[in-house]
PDB file of C-alpha atoms and ligand atoms in Angstrom:
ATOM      1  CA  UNK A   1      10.305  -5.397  -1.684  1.00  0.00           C
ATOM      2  CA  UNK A   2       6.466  -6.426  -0.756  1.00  0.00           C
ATOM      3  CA  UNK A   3       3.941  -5.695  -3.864  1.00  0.00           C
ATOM      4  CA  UNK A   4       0.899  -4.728  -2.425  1.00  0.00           C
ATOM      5  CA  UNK A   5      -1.990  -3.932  -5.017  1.00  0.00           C
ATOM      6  CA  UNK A   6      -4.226  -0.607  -4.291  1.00  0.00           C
ATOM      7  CA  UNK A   7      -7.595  -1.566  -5.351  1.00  0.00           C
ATOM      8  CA  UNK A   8     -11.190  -2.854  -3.777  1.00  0.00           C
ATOM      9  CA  UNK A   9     -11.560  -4.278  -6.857  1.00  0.00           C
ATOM     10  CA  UNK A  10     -12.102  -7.806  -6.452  1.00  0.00           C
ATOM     11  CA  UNK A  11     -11.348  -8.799  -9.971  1.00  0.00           C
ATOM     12  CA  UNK A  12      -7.933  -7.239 -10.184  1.00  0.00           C
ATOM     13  CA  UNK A  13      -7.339  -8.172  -6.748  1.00  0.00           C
ATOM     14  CA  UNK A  14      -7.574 -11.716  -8.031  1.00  0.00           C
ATOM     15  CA  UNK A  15      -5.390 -10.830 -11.390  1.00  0.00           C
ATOM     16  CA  UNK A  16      -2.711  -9.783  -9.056  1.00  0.00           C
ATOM     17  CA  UNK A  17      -2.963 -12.801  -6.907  1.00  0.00           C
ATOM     18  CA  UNK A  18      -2.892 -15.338  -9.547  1.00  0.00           C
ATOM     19  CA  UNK A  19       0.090 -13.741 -11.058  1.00  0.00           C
ATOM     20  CA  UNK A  20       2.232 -15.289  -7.403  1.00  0.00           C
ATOM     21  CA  UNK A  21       3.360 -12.101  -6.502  1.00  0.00           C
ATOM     22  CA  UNK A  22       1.050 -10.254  -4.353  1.00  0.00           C
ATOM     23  CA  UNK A  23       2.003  -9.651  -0.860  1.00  0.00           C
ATOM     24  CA  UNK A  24      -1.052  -7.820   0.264  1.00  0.00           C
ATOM     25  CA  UNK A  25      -3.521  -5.292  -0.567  1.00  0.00           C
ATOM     26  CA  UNK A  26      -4.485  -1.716   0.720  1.00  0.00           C
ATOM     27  CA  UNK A  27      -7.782   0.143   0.057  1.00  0.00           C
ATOM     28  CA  UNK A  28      -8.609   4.027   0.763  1.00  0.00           C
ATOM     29  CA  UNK A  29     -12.257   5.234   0.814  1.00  0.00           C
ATOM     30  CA  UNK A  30     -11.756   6.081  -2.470  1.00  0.00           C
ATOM     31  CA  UNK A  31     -10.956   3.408  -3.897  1.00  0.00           C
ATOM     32  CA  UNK A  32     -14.319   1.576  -2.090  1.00  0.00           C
ATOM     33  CA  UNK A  33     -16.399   4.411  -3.857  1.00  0.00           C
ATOM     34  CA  UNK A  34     -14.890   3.954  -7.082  1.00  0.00           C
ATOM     35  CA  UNK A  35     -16.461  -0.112  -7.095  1.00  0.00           C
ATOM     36  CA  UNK A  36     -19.433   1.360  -5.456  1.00  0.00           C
ATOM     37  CA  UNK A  37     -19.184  -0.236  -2.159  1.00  0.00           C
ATOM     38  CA  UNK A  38     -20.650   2.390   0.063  1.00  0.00           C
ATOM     39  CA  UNK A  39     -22.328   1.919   3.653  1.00  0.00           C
ATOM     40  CA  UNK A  40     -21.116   0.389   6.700  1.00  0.00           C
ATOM     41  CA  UNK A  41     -22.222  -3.303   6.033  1.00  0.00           C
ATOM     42  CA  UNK A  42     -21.227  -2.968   2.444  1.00  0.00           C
ATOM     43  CA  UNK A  43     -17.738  -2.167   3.436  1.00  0.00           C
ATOM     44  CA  UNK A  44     -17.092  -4.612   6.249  1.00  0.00           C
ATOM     45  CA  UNK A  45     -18.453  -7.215   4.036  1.00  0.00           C
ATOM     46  CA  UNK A  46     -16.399  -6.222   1.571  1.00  0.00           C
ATOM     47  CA  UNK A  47     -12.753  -6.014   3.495  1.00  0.00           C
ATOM     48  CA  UNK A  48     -13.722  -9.625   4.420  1.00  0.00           C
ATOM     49  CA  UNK A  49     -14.551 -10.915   1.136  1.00  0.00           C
ATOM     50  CA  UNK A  50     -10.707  -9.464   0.112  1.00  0.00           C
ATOM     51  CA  UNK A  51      -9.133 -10.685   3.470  1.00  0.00           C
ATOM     52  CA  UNK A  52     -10.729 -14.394   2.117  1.00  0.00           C
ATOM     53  CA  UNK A  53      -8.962 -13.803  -1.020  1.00  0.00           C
ATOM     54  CA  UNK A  54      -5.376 -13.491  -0.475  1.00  0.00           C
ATOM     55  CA  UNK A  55      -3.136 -13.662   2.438  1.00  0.00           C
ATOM     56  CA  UNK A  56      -0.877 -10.820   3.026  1.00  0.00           C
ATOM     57  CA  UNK A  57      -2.199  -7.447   5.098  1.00  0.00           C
ATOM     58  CA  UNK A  58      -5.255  -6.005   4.122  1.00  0.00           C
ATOM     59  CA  UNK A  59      -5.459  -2.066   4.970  1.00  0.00           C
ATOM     60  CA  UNK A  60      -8.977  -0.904   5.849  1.00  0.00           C
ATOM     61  CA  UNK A  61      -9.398   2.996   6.594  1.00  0.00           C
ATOM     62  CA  UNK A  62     -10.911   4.641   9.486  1.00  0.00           C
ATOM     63  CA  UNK A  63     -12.768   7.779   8.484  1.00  0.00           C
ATOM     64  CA  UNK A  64     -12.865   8.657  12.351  1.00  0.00           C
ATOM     65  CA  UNK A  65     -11.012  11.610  12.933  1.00  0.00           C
ATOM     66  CA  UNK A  66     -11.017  12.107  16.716  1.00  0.00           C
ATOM     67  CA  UNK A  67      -9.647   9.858  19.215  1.00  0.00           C
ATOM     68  CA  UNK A  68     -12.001   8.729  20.380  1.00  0.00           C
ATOM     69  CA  UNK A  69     -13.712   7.393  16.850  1.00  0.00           C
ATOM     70  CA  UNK A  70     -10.191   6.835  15.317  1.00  0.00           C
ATOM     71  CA  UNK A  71      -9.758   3.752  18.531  1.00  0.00           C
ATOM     72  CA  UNK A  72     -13.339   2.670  18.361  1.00  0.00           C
ATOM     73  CA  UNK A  73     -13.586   2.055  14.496  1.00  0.00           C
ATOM     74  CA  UNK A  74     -10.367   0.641  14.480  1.00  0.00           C
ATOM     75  CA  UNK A  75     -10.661  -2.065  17.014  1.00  0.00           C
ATOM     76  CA  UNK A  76     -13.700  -2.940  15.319  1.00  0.00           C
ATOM     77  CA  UNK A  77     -11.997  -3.318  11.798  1.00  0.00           C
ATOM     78  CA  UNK A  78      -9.211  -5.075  13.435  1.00  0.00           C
ATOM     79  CA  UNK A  79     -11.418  -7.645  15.399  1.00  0.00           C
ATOM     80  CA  UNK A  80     -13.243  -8.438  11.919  1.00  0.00           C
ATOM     81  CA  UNK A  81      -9.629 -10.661  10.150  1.00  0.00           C
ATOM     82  CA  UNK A  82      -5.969 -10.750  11.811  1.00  0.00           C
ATOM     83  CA  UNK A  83      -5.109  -9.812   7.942  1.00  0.00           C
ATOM     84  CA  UNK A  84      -6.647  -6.406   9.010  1.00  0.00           C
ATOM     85  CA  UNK A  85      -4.592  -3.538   8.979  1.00  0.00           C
ATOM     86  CA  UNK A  86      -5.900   0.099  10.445  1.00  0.00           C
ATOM     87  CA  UNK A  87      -4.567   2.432   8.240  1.00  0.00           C
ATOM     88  CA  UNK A  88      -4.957   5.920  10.593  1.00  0.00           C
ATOM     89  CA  UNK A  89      -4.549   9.330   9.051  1.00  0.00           C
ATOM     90  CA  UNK A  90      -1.711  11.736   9.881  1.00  0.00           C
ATOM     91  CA  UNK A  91      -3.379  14.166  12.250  1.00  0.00           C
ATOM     92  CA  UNK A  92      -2.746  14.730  15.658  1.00  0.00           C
ATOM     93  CA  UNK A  93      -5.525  12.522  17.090  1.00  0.00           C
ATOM     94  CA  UNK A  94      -4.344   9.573  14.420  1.00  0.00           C
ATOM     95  CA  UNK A  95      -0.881  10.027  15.829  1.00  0.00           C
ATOM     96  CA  UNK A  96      -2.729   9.405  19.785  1.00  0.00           C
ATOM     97  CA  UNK A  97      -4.328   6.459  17.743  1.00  0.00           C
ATOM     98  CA  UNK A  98      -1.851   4.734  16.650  1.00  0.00           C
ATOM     99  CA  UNK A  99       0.703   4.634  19.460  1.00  0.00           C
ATOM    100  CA  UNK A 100      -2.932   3.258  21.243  1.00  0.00           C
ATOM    101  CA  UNK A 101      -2.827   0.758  18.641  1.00  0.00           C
ATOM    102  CA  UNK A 102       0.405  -0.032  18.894  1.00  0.00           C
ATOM    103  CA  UNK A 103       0.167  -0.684  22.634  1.00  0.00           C
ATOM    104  CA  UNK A 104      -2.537  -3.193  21.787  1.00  0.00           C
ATOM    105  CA  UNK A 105      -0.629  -4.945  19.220  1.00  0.00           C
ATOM    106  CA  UNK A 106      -3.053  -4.253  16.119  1.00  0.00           C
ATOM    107  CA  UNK A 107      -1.236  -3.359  13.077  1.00  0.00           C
ATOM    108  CA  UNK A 108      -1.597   0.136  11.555  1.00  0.00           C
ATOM    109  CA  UNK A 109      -0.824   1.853   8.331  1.00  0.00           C
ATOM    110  CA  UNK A 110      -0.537   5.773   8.754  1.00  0.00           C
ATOM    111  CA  UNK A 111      -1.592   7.223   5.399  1.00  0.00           C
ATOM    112  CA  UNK A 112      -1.751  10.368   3.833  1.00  0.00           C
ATOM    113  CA  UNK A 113       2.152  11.416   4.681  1.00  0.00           C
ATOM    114  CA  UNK A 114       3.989  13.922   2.853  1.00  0.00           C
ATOM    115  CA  UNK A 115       7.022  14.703   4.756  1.00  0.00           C
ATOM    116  CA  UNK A 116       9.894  13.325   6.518  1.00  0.00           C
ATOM    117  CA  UNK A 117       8.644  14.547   9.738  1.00  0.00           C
ATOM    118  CA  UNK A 118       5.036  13.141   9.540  1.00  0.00           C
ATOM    119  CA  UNK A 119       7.147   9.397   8.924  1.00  0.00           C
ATOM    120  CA  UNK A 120       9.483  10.114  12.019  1.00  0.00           C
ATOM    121  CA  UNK A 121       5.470  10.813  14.051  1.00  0.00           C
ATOM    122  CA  UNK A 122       4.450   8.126  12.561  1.00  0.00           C
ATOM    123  CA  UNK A 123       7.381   5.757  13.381  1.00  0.00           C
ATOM    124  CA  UNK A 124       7.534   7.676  16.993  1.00  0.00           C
ATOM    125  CA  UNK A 125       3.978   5.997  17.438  1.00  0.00           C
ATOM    126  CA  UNK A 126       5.308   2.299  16.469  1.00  0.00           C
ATOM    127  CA  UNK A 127       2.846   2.488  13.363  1.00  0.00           C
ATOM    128  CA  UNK A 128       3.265  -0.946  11.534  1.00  0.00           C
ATOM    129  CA  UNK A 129       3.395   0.701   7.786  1.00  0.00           C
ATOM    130  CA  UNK A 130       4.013   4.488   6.931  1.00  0.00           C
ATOM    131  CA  UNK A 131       2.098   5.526   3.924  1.00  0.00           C
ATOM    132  CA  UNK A 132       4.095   8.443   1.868  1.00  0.00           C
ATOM    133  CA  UNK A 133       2.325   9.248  -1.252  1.00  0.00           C
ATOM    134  CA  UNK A 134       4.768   9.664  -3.957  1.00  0.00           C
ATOM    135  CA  UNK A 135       2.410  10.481  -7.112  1.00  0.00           C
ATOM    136  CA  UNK A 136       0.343  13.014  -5.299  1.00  0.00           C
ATOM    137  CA  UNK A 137       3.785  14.742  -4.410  1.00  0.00           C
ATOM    138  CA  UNK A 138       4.906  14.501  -8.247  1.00  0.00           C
ATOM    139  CA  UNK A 139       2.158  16.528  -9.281  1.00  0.00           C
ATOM    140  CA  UNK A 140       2.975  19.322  -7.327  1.00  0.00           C
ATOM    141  CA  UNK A 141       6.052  19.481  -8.814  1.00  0.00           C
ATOM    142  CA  UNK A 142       8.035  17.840  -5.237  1.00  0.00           C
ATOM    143  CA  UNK A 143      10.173  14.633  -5.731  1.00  0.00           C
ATOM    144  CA  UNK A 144       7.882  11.953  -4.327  1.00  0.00           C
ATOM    145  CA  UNK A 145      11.092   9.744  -4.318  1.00  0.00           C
ATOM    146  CA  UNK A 146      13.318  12.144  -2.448  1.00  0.00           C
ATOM    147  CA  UNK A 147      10.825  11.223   0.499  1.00  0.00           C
ATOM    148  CA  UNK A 148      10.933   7.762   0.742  1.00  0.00           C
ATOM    149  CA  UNK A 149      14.915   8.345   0.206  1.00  0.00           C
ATOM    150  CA  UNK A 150      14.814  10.780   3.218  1.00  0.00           C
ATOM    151  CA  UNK A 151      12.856   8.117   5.118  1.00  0.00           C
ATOM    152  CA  UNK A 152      15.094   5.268   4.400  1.00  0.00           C
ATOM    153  CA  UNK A 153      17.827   7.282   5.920  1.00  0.00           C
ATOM    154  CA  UNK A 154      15.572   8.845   8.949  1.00  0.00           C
ATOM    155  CA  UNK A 155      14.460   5.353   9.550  1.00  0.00           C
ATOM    156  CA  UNK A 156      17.721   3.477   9.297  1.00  0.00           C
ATOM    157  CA  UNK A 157      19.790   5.890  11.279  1.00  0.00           C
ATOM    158  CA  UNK A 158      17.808   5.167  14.517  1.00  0.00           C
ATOM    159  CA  UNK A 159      16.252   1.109  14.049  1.00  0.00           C
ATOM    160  CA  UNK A 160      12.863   2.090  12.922  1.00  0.00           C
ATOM    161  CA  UNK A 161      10.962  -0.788  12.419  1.00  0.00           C
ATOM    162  CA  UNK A 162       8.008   1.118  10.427  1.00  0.00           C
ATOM    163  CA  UNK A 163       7.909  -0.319   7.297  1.00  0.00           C
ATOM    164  CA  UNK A 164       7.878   2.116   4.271  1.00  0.00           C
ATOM    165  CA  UNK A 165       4.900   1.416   2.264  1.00  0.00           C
ATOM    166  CA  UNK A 166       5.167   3.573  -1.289  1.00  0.00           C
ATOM    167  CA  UNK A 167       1.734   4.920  -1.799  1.00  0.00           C
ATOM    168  CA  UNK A 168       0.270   6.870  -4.770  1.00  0.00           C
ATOM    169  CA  UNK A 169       2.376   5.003  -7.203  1.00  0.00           C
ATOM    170  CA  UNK A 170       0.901   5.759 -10.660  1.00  0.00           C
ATOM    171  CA  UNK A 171       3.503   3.686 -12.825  1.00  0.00           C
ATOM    172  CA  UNK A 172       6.166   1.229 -13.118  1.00  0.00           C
ATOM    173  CA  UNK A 173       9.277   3.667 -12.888  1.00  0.00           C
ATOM    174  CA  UNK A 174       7.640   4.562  -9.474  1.00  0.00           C
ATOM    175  CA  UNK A 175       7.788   0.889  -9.034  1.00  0.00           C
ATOM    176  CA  UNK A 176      11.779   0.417  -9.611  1.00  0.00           C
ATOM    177  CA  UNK A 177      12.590   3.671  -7.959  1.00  0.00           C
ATOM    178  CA  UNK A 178      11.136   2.432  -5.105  1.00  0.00           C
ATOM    179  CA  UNK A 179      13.227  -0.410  -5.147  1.00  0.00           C
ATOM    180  CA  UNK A 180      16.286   1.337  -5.440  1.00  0.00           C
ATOM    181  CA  UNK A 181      15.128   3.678  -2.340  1.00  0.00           C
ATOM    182  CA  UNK A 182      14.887   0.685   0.001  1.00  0.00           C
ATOM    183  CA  UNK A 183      11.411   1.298  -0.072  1.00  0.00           C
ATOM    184  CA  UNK A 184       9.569  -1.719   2.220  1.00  0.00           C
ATOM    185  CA  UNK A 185       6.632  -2.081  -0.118  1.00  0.00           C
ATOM    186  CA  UNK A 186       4.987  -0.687  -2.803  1.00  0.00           C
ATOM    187  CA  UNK A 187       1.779  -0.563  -3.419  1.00  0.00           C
ATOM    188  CA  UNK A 188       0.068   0.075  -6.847  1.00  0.00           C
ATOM    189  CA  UNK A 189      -2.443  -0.217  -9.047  1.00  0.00           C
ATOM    190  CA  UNK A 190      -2.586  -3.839 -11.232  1.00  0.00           C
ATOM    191  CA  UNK A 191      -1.372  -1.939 -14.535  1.00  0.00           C
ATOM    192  CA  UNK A 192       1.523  -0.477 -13.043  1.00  0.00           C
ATOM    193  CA  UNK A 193       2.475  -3.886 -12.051  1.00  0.00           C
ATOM    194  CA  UNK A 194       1.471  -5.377 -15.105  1.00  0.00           C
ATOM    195  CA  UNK A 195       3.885  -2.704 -17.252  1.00  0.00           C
ATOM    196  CA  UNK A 196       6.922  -4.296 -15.307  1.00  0.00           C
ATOM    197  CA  UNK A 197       6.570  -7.564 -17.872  1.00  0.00           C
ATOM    198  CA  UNK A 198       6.792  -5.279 -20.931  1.00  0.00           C
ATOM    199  CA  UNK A 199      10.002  -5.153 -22.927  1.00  0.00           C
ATOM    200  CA  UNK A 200       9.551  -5.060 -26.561  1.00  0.00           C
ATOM    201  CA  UNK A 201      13.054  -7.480 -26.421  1.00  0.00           C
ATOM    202  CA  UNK A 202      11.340 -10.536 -25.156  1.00  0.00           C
ATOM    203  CA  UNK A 203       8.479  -9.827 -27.430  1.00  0.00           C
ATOM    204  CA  UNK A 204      10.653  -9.682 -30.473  1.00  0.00           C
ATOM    205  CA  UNK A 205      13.044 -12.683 -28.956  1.00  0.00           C
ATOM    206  CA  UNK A 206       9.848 -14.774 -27.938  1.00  0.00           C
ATOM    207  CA  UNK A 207       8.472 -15.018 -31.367  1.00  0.00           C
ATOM    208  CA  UNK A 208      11.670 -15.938 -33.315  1.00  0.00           C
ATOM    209  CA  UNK A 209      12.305 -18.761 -30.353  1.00  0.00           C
ATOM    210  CA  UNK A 210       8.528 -20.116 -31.444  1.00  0.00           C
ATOM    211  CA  UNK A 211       9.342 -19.400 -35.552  1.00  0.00           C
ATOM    212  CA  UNK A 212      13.054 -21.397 -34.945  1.00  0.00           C
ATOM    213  CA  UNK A 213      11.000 -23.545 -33.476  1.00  0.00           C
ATOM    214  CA  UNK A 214       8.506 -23.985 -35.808  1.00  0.00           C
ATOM    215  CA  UNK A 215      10.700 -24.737 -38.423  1.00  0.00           C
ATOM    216  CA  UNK A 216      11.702 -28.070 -36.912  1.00  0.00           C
ATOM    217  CA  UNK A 217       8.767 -29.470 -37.018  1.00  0.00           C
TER     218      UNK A 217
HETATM  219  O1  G3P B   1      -2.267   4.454  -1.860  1.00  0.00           O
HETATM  220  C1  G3P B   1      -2.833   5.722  -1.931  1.00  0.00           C
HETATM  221  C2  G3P B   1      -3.486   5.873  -3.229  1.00  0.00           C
HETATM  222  O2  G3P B   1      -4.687   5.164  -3.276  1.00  0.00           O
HETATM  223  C3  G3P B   1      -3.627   7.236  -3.718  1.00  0.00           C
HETATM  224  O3  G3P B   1      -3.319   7.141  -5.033  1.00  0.00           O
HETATM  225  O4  G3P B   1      -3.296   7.853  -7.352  1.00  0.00           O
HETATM  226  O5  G3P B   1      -5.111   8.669  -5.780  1.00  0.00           O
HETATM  227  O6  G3P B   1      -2.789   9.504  -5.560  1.00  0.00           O
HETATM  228  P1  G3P B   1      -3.646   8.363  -5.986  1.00  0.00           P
END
């Protein structure tokens, strides 16, 4: 399973990619207003300065939502890095989007899926990544798991070659579940990753190594 990290914060971005294990990184409008980076130049400049950083797919968001804007903005993001991934929304005219971007070979991520038969749309259009997000289902009390189980099974039954990108992932159970789902990455924020190292076992077995140790000395 890919780890992507969901930040545009540069600093974590760079935690994650020092730790070897980062395959990529997506970003939401959100999360660009939560480091401040607002305005058009602001942004652009600031998907490149993350594209420069690691190598994996970068996900940069349209926030287009006809046709029309949806192709426009995305070719545009798309011609700025070939680590640029569209990420599209899951509307009707993001559906038209991405099976335009598919034609045209640029990579897409459709975000903002909830159901099994938004990911079969989305996998109908050849979208790249498909972007269910499991936390945001948890807290309305529906198994954010259960989907990316149904979509394994949707998606292996016929060849899909969408990859299932876990999205909304709050912690690091979401993290291993995803794993055992056949999930095709998982995307999360640094601490979730982070809380994977944690065992109170290697803590306790780490210092007695370094005190046996010790006492040779
Ligand atoms: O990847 C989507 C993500 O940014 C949304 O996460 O925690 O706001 O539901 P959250």
């Amino acid at each position: 399973m890919k780890f992507f990290i969901d930040t545009a914060n540069l600093q974590q971005i760079s935690e994650a990619n020092d730790l070897g294990v980062l395959d990529g990184v997506t970003t939401n409008p959100s999360l660009m207003a939560k480091e401040g980076i607002t305005g058009h130049d602001n942004v652009i400049k600031h998907y490149l300065a993350i594209c420069n950083m690691v190598t994996g797919d970068v996900s940069a968001e349209v926030i287009s939502t006809d046709f029309a804007g949806i192709v426009k903005e995305g070719e545009a993001l798309a011609a700025l890095h070939p680590q640029i991934v569209v990420k599209v929304p899951m509307i009707k005219e993001g559906v038209k989007a991405l099976k335009y971007f598919t034609d045209k070979g640029i990579k897409t991520n459709c975000t903002l899926v909830f159901s099994a038969g938004q990911a079969l749309l989305a996998a109908k259009a050849g979208a790249t990544y498909v972007s269910p997000f499991i936390g945001r289902l948890d807290d309305v009390s529906t198994d954010g798991m259960r989907l990316i189980e149904d979509i394994r099974t949707i998606y292996d039954n016929y060849g899909y070659q969408t990859q299932i990108l876990a999205a909304s992932v709050r912690h690091a159970m979401h993290i291993i579940h995803c794993a055992q789902a056949g999930a095709d990455v998982a995307t999360c924020p640094l601490s979730a990753i982070l809380d994977l190292l944690k065992h109170p076992l290697t803590d306790i077995g780490l210092a007695k190594f370094l005190a046996d140790h010790a006492k040779g000395k």
